[in-house]
XYZ file of C-alpha atoms in Angstrom:
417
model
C 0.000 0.000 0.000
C 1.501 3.509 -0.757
C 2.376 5.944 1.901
C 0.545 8.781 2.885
C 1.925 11.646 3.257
C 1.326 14.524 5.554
C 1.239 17.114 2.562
C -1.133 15.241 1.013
C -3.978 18.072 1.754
C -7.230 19.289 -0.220
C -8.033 22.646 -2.220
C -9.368 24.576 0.404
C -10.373 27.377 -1.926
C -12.356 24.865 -4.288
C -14.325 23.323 -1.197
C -15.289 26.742 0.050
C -16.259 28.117 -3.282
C -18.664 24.777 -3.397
C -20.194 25.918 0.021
C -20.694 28.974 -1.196
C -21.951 28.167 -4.371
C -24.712 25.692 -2.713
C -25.783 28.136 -0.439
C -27.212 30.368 -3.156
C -29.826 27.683 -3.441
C -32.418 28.044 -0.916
C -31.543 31.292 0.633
C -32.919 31.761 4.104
C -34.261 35.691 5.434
C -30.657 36.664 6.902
C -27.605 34.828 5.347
C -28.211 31.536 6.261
C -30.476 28.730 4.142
C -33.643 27.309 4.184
C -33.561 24.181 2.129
C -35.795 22.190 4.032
C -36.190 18.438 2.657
C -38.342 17.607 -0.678
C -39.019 20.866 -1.262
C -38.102 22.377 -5.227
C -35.256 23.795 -2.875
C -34.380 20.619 -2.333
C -34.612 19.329 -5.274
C -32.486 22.310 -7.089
C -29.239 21.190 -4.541
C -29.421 17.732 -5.360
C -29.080 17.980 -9.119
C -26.585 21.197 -8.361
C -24.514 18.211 -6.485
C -25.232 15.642 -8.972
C -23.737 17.636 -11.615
C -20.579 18.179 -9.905
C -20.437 14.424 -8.913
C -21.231 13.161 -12.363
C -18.177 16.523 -13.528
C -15.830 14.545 -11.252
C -16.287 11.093 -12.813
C -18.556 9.476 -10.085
C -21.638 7.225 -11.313
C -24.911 8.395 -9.293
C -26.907 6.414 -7.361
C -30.559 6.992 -5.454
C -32.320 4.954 -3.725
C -36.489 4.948 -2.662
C -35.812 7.089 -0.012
C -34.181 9.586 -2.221
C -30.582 9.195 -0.721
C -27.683 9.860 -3.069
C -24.742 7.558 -3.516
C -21.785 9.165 -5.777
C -19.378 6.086 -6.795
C -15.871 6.441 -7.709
C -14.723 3.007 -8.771
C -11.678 1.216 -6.817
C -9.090 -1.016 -7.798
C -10.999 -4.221 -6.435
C -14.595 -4.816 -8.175
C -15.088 -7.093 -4.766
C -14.440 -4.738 -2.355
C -16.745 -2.982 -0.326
C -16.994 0.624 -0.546
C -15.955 3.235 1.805
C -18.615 5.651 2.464
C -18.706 9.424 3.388
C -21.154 11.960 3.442
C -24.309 13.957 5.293
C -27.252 15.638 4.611
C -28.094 18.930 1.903
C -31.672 19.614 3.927
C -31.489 22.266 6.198
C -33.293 23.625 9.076
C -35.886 26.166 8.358
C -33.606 28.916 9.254
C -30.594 26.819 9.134
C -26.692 27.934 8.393
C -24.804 26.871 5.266
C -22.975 24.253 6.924
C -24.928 21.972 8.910
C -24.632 19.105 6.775
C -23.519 20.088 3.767
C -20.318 20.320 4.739
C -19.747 17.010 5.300
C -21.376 16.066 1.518
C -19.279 18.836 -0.277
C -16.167 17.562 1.674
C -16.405 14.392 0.455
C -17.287 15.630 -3.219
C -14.011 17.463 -2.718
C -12.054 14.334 -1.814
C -12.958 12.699 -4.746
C -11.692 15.676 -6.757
C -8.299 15.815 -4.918
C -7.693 12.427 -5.614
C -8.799 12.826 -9.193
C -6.712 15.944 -9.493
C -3.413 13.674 -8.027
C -4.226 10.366 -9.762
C -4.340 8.554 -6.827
C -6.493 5.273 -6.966
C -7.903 2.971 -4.258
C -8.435 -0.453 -3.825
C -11.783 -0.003 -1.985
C -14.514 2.423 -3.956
C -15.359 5.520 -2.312
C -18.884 6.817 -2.163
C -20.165 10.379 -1.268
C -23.539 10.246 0.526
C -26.459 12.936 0.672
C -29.406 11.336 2.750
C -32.709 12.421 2.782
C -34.346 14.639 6.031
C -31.610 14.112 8.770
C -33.161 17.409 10.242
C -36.500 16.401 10.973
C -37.720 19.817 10.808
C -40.692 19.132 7.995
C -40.862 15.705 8.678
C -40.331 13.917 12.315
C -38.479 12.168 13.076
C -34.618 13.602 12.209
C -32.430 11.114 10.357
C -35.460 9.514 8.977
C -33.975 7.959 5.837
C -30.543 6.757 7.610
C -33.026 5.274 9.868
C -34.533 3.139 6.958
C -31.435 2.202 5.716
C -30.107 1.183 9.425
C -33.324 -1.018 9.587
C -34.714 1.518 12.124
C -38.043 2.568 10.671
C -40.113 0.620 7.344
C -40.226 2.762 4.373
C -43.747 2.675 3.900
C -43.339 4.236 7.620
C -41.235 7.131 6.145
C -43.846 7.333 3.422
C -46.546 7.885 5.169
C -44.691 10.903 7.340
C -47.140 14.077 7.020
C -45.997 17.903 7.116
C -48.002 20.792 8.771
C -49.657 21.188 5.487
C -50.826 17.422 5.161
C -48.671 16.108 2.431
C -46.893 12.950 2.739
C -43.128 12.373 2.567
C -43.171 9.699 -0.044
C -45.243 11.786 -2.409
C -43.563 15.035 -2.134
C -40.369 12.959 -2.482
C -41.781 11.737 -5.649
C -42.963 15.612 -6.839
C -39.315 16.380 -6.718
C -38.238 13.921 -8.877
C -35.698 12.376 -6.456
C -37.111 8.860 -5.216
C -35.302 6.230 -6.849
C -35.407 2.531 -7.474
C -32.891 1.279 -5.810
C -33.702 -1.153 -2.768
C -33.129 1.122 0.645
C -30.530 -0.452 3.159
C -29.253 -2.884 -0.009
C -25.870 -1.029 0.213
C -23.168 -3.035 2.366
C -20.322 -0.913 3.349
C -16.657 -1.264 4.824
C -17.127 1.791 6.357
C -19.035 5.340 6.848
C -17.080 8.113 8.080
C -19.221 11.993 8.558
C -17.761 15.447 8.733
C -19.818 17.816 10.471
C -19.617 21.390 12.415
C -19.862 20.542 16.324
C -23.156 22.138 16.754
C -21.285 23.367 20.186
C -18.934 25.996 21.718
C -16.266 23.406 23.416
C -13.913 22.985 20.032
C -13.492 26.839 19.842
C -13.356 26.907 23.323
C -10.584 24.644 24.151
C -8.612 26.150 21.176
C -8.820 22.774 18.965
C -9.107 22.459 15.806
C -10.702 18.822 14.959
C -13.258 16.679 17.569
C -12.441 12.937 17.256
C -15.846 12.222 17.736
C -15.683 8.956 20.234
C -19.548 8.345 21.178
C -23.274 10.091 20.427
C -25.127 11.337 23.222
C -28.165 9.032 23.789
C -31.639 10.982 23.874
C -34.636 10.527 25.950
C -37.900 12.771 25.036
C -40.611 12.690 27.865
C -43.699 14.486 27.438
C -45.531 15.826 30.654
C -49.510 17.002 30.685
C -50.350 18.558 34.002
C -54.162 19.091 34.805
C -54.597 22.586 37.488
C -57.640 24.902 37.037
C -58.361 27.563 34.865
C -59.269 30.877 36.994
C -59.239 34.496 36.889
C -55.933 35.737 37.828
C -57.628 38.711 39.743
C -60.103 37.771 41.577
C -58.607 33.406 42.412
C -57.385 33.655 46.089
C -53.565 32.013 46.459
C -54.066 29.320 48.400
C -57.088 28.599 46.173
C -55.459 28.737 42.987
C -54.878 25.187 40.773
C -51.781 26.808 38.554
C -50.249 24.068 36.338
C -47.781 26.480 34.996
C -46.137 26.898 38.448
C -46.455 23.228 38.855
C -44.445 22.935 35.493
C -42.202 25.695 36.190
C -41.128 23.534 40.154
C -40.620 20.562 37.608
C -38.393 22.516 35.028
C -36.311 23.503 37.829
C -35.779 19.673 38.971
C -34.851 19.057 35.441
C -31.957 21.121 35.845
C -31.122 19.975 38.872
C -31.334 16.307 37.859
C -28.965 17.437 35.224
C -26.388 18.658 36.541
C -26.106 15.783 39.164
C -24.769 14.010 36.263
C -22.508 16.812 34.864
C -20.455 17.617 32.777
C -21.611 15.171 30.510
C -25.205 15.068 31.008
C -27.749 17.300 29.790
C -31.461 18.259 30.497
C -34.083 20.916 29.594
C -37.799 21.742 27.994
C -37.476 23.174 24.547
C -41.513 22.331 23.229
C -43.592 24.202 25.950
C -47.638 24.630 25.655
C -49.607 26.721 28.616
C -53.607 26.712 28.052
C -55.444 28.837 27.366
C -52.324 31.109 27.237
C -54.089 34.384 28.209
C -53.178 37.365 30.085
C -55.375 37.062 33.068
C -56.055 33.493 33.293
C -54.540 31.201 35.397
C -53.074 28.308 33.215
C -55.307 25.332 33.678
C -52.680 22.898 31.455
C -49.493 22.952 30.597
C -47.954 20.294 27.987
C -44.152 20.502 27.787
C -41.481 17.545 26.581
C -38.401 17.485 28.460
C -35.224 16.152 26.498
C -32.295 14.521 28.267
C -29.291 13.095 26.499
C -26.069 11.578 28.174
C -23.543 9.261 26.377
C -24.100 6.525 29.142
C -27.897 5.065 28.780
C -27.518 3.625 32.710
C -27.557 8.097 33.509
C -30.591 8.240 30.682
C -32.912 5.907 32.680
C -31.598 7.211 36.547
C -32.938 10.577 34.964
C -36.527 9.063 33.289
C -36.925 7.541 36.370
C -36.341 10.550 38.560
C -38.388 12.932 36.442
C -41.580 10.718 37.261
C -41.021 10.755 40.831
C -40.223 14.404 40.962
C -43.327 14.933 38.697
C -45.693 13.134 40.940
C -44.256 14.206 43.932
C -44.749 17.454 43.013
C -48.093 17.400 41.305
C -49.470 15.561 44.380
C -48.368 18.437 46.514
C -49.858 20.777 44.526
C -53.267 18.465 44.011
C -53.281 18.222 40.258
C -53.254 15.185 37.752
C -50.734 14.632 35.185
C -49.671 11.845 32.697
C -46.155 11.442 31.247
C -44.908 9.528 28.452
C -41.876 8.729 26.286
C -42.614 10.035 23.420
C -39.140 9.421 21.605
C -35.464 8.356 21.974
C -32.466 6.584 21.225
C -29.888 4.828 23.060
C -26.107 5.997 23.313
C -23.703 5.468 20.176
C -20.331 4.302 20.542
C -18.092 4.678 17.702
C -16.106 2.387 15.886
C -12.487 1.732 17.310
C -10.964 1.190 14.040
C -12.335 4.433 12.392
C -11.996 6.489 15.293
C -8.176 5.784 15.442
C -7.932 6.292 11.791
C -9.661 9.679 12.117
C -7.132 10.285 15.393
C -4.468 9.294 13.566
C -5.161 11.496 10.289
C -5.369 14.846 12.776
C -1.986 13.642 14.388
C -0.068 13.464 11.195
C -1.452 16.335 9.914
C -0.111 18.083 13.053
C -3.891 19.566 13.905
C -4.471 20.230 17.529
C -7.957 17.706 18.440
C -9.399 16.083 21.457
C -12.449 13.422 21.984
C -15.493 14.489 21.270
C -19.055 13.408 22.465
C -21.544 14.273 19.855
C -24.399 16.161 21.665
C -26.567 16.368 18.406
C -28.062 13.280 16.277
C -26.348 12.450 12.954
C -26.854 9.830 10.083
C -23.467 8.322 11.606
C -25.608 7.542 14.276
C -27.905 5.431 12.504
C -25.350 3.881 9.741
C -23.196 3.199 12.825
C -25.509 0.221 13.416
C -24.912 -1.589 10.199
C -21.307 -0.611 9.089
C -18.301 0.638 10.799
C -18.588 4.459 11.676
C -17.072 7.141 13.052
C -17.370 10.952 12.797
C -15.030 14.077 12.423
C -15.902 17.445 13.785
C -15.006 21.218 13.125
C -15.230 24.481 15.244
C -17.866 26.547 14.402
C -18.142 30.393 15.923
C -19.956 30.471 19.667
C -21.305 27.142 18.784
C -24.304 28.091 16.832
C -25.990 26.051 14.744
C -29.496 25.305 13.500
C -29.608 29.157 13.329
C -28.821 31.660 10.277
C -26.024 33.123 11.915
C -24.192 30.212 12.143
C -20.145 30.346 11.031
C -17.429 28.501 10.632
C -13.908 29.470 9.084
C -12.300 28.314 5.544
C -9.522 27.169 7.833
C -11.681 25.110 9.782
C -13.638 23.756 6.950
C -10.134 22.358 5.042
C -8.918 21.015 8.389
C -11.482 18.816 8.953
C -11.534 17.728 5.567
C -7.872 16.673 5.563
C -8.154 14.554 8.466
C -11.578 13.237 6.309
C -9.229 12.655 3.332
C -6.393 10.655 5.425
C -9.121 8.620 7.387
C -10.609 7.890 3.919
C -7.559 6.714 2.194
C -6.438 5.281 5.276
C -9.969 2.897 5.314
C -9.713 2.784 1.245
C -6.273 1.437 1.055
C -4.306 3.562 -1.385
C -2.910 0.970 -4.483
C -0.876 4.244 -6.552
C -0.358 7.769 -6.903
């Protein structure tokens, strides 16, 4: 196998002029993108990315859940390919990196190699799958999760929006549901770039995240049941208010996560207070509480505190609630192979990095289940993400797509250059 060398690098200026280029399509309301899945947005990016896969010599490949697979042929017809890739969809005031990133850096490996004749023995294949964000159509990572075996594609299908259309037939409107059999694909291994999503790269002065494990997530919904009253005239001691009850149980949600800090999380981000009116008393509040740790032993200690803080408190108070799960996944560990090649790529390239726990769910996440995984991350400014305003640097960007490149070739086995 031939060497790699440490100045084997990418065109930085090429794979930022592709980001920029991609982010013309689908332009959010202040610099950012709103490309949300299956939408004509959508639709526009994927044949903008076909067209430079199909420029670079790759044959294209799409599946019935519209995910993209651009081949570039090895030395071996019997080996399996090594995968890369992301997502194009973005939030519905997203950034122009969250995801696509991770697809355009793997378009751009495939153009560095082709600009350096350097062949592989295993293929490489640059991924784009369809609605990781979730955003139009719950759940996120919906068609990694067919392919991992996760959810049935008539499942997917049969997702609806807020306006009542179904995945599967907007998919079709676009043009971009394919043939091919979803979850047919075998691969030697599936390796994602992405922006942390989080302030602790920039923070800690590193460069790349060896990403080691994915937070596990745990969604519990809460209903509580008070009274609805006039806020003048209800006494205090009187008063049923299920908004204060909720509010007594947010605060326990902190304080459950923090017990488990620094690598725990915990807090309410969908929050509904009936009737929601100036001088009423809240009568019901419906909120979902979302906690996520890398060790599922800490997810269930906090599911099973929540319920007795919950009743504990809603019993004091003399109000009836219900709770459910209403969604989750357990912890992700990476694979030890690809996470040492990814390691091993930011150490000869002389990048400062550190582990990594990915707070955030990916398609590695999913894919990690059937193939061999691991996942690269980059800085991005204050870590903000799923937000317009969201930045990264053209340094960052070509850093973490050189330690993609030598964890690729590393996986792919380089036969000549």
């Amino acid at each position: 196998m031939a060497a790699i060398g440490e100045n084997l690098k990418i065109n930085g200026t090429r794979l930022w002029d592709s980001l920029m280029e991609m982010a013309k399509i689908g332009p959010g309301i202040a610099g950012g993108n709103n490309r949300q899945t299956v939408t004509d947005e959508d639709g526009e990016g994927r044949a903008l990315f076909q067209q430079w896969c199909e420029a670079a010599g790759c044959t294209m490949g799409l599946d019935q859940m519209g995910n993209m697979f651009a081949h570039r042929a090895g030395t071996d017809p019997d080996a399996l390919p090594v995968y890369v890739g992301s997502h194009l969809d973005t939030q519905p005031t997203g950034g122009k990196y969250d995801g696509v990133l991770g697809v355009l850096s793997g378009l751009e490996i495939i153009r560095t190699l082709n600009d350096l004749d350097i062949k592989t023995k295993h293929p490489i294949v640059v991924t784009n799958f369809t609605n990781e964000e979730g955003t139009r159509y719950a759940p996120a990572m919906l068609s990694s999760g067919v392919f991992a075996g996760l959810h049935t594609q008539d499942w997917a299908y049969d997702r609806v929006d807020a306006e009542g259309k179904k995945f599967g037939d907007e998919l079709k409107r676009i043009g971009w549901r394919g043939d091919e059999e979803t979850g047919a694909r075998k691969m030697h291994a599936f390796f994602e770039l992405h922006i942390e999503q989080g302030p602790i790269l920039e923070a800690e002065g590193k460069e790349i995240g060896v990403v080691t494990h994915g937070q596990g997530l745990s969604w519990t919904q809460i209903t509580i049941h008070g009274k609805d009253s006039h806020t003048g005239s209800t006494p205090m001691p009187m008063r049923k208010n299920a908004g204060l009850a909720m509010s007594r149980i947010l605060c326990k949600v902190e304080e459950i996560a923090m017990s488990h800090a620094p690598h725990a999380v915990g807090a309410a981000g969908h929050i509904d207070i009936y009737p929601n009116s100036r001088n009423v008393i809240p009568g019901k509040a419906v909120f979902t509480v979302d906690f996520r740790s890398p060790d599922l032993a800490v997810i269930e200690d906090m599911e099973a505190r929540l319920r007795v803080e919950t009743k504990a408190i809603c019993d004091e108070m003399g109000m009836e609630f219900e709770i459910e799960k209403v969604g989750g996944f357990d912890p992700v560990a990476f694979d030890e192979t690809c996470v040492n090649a990814v390691r091993t790529a930011a150490e000869r390239l002389g990048f400062s990095h550190m582990n990594l726990i990915s707070g955030a769910g990916h398609d590695a996440c999913w894919i990690n289940r059937v193939a061999p995984t691991a996942m690269i991350m980059c800085p991005c400014v204050d870590g903000l993400s799923h937000n317009e305003a969201e930045e990264i640097s053209p340094e960052w960007a070509a850093a973490g797509t050189d330690v993609l490149l030598h964890a690729v070739l590393e996986t792919a086995q380089v036969t000549s250059s």
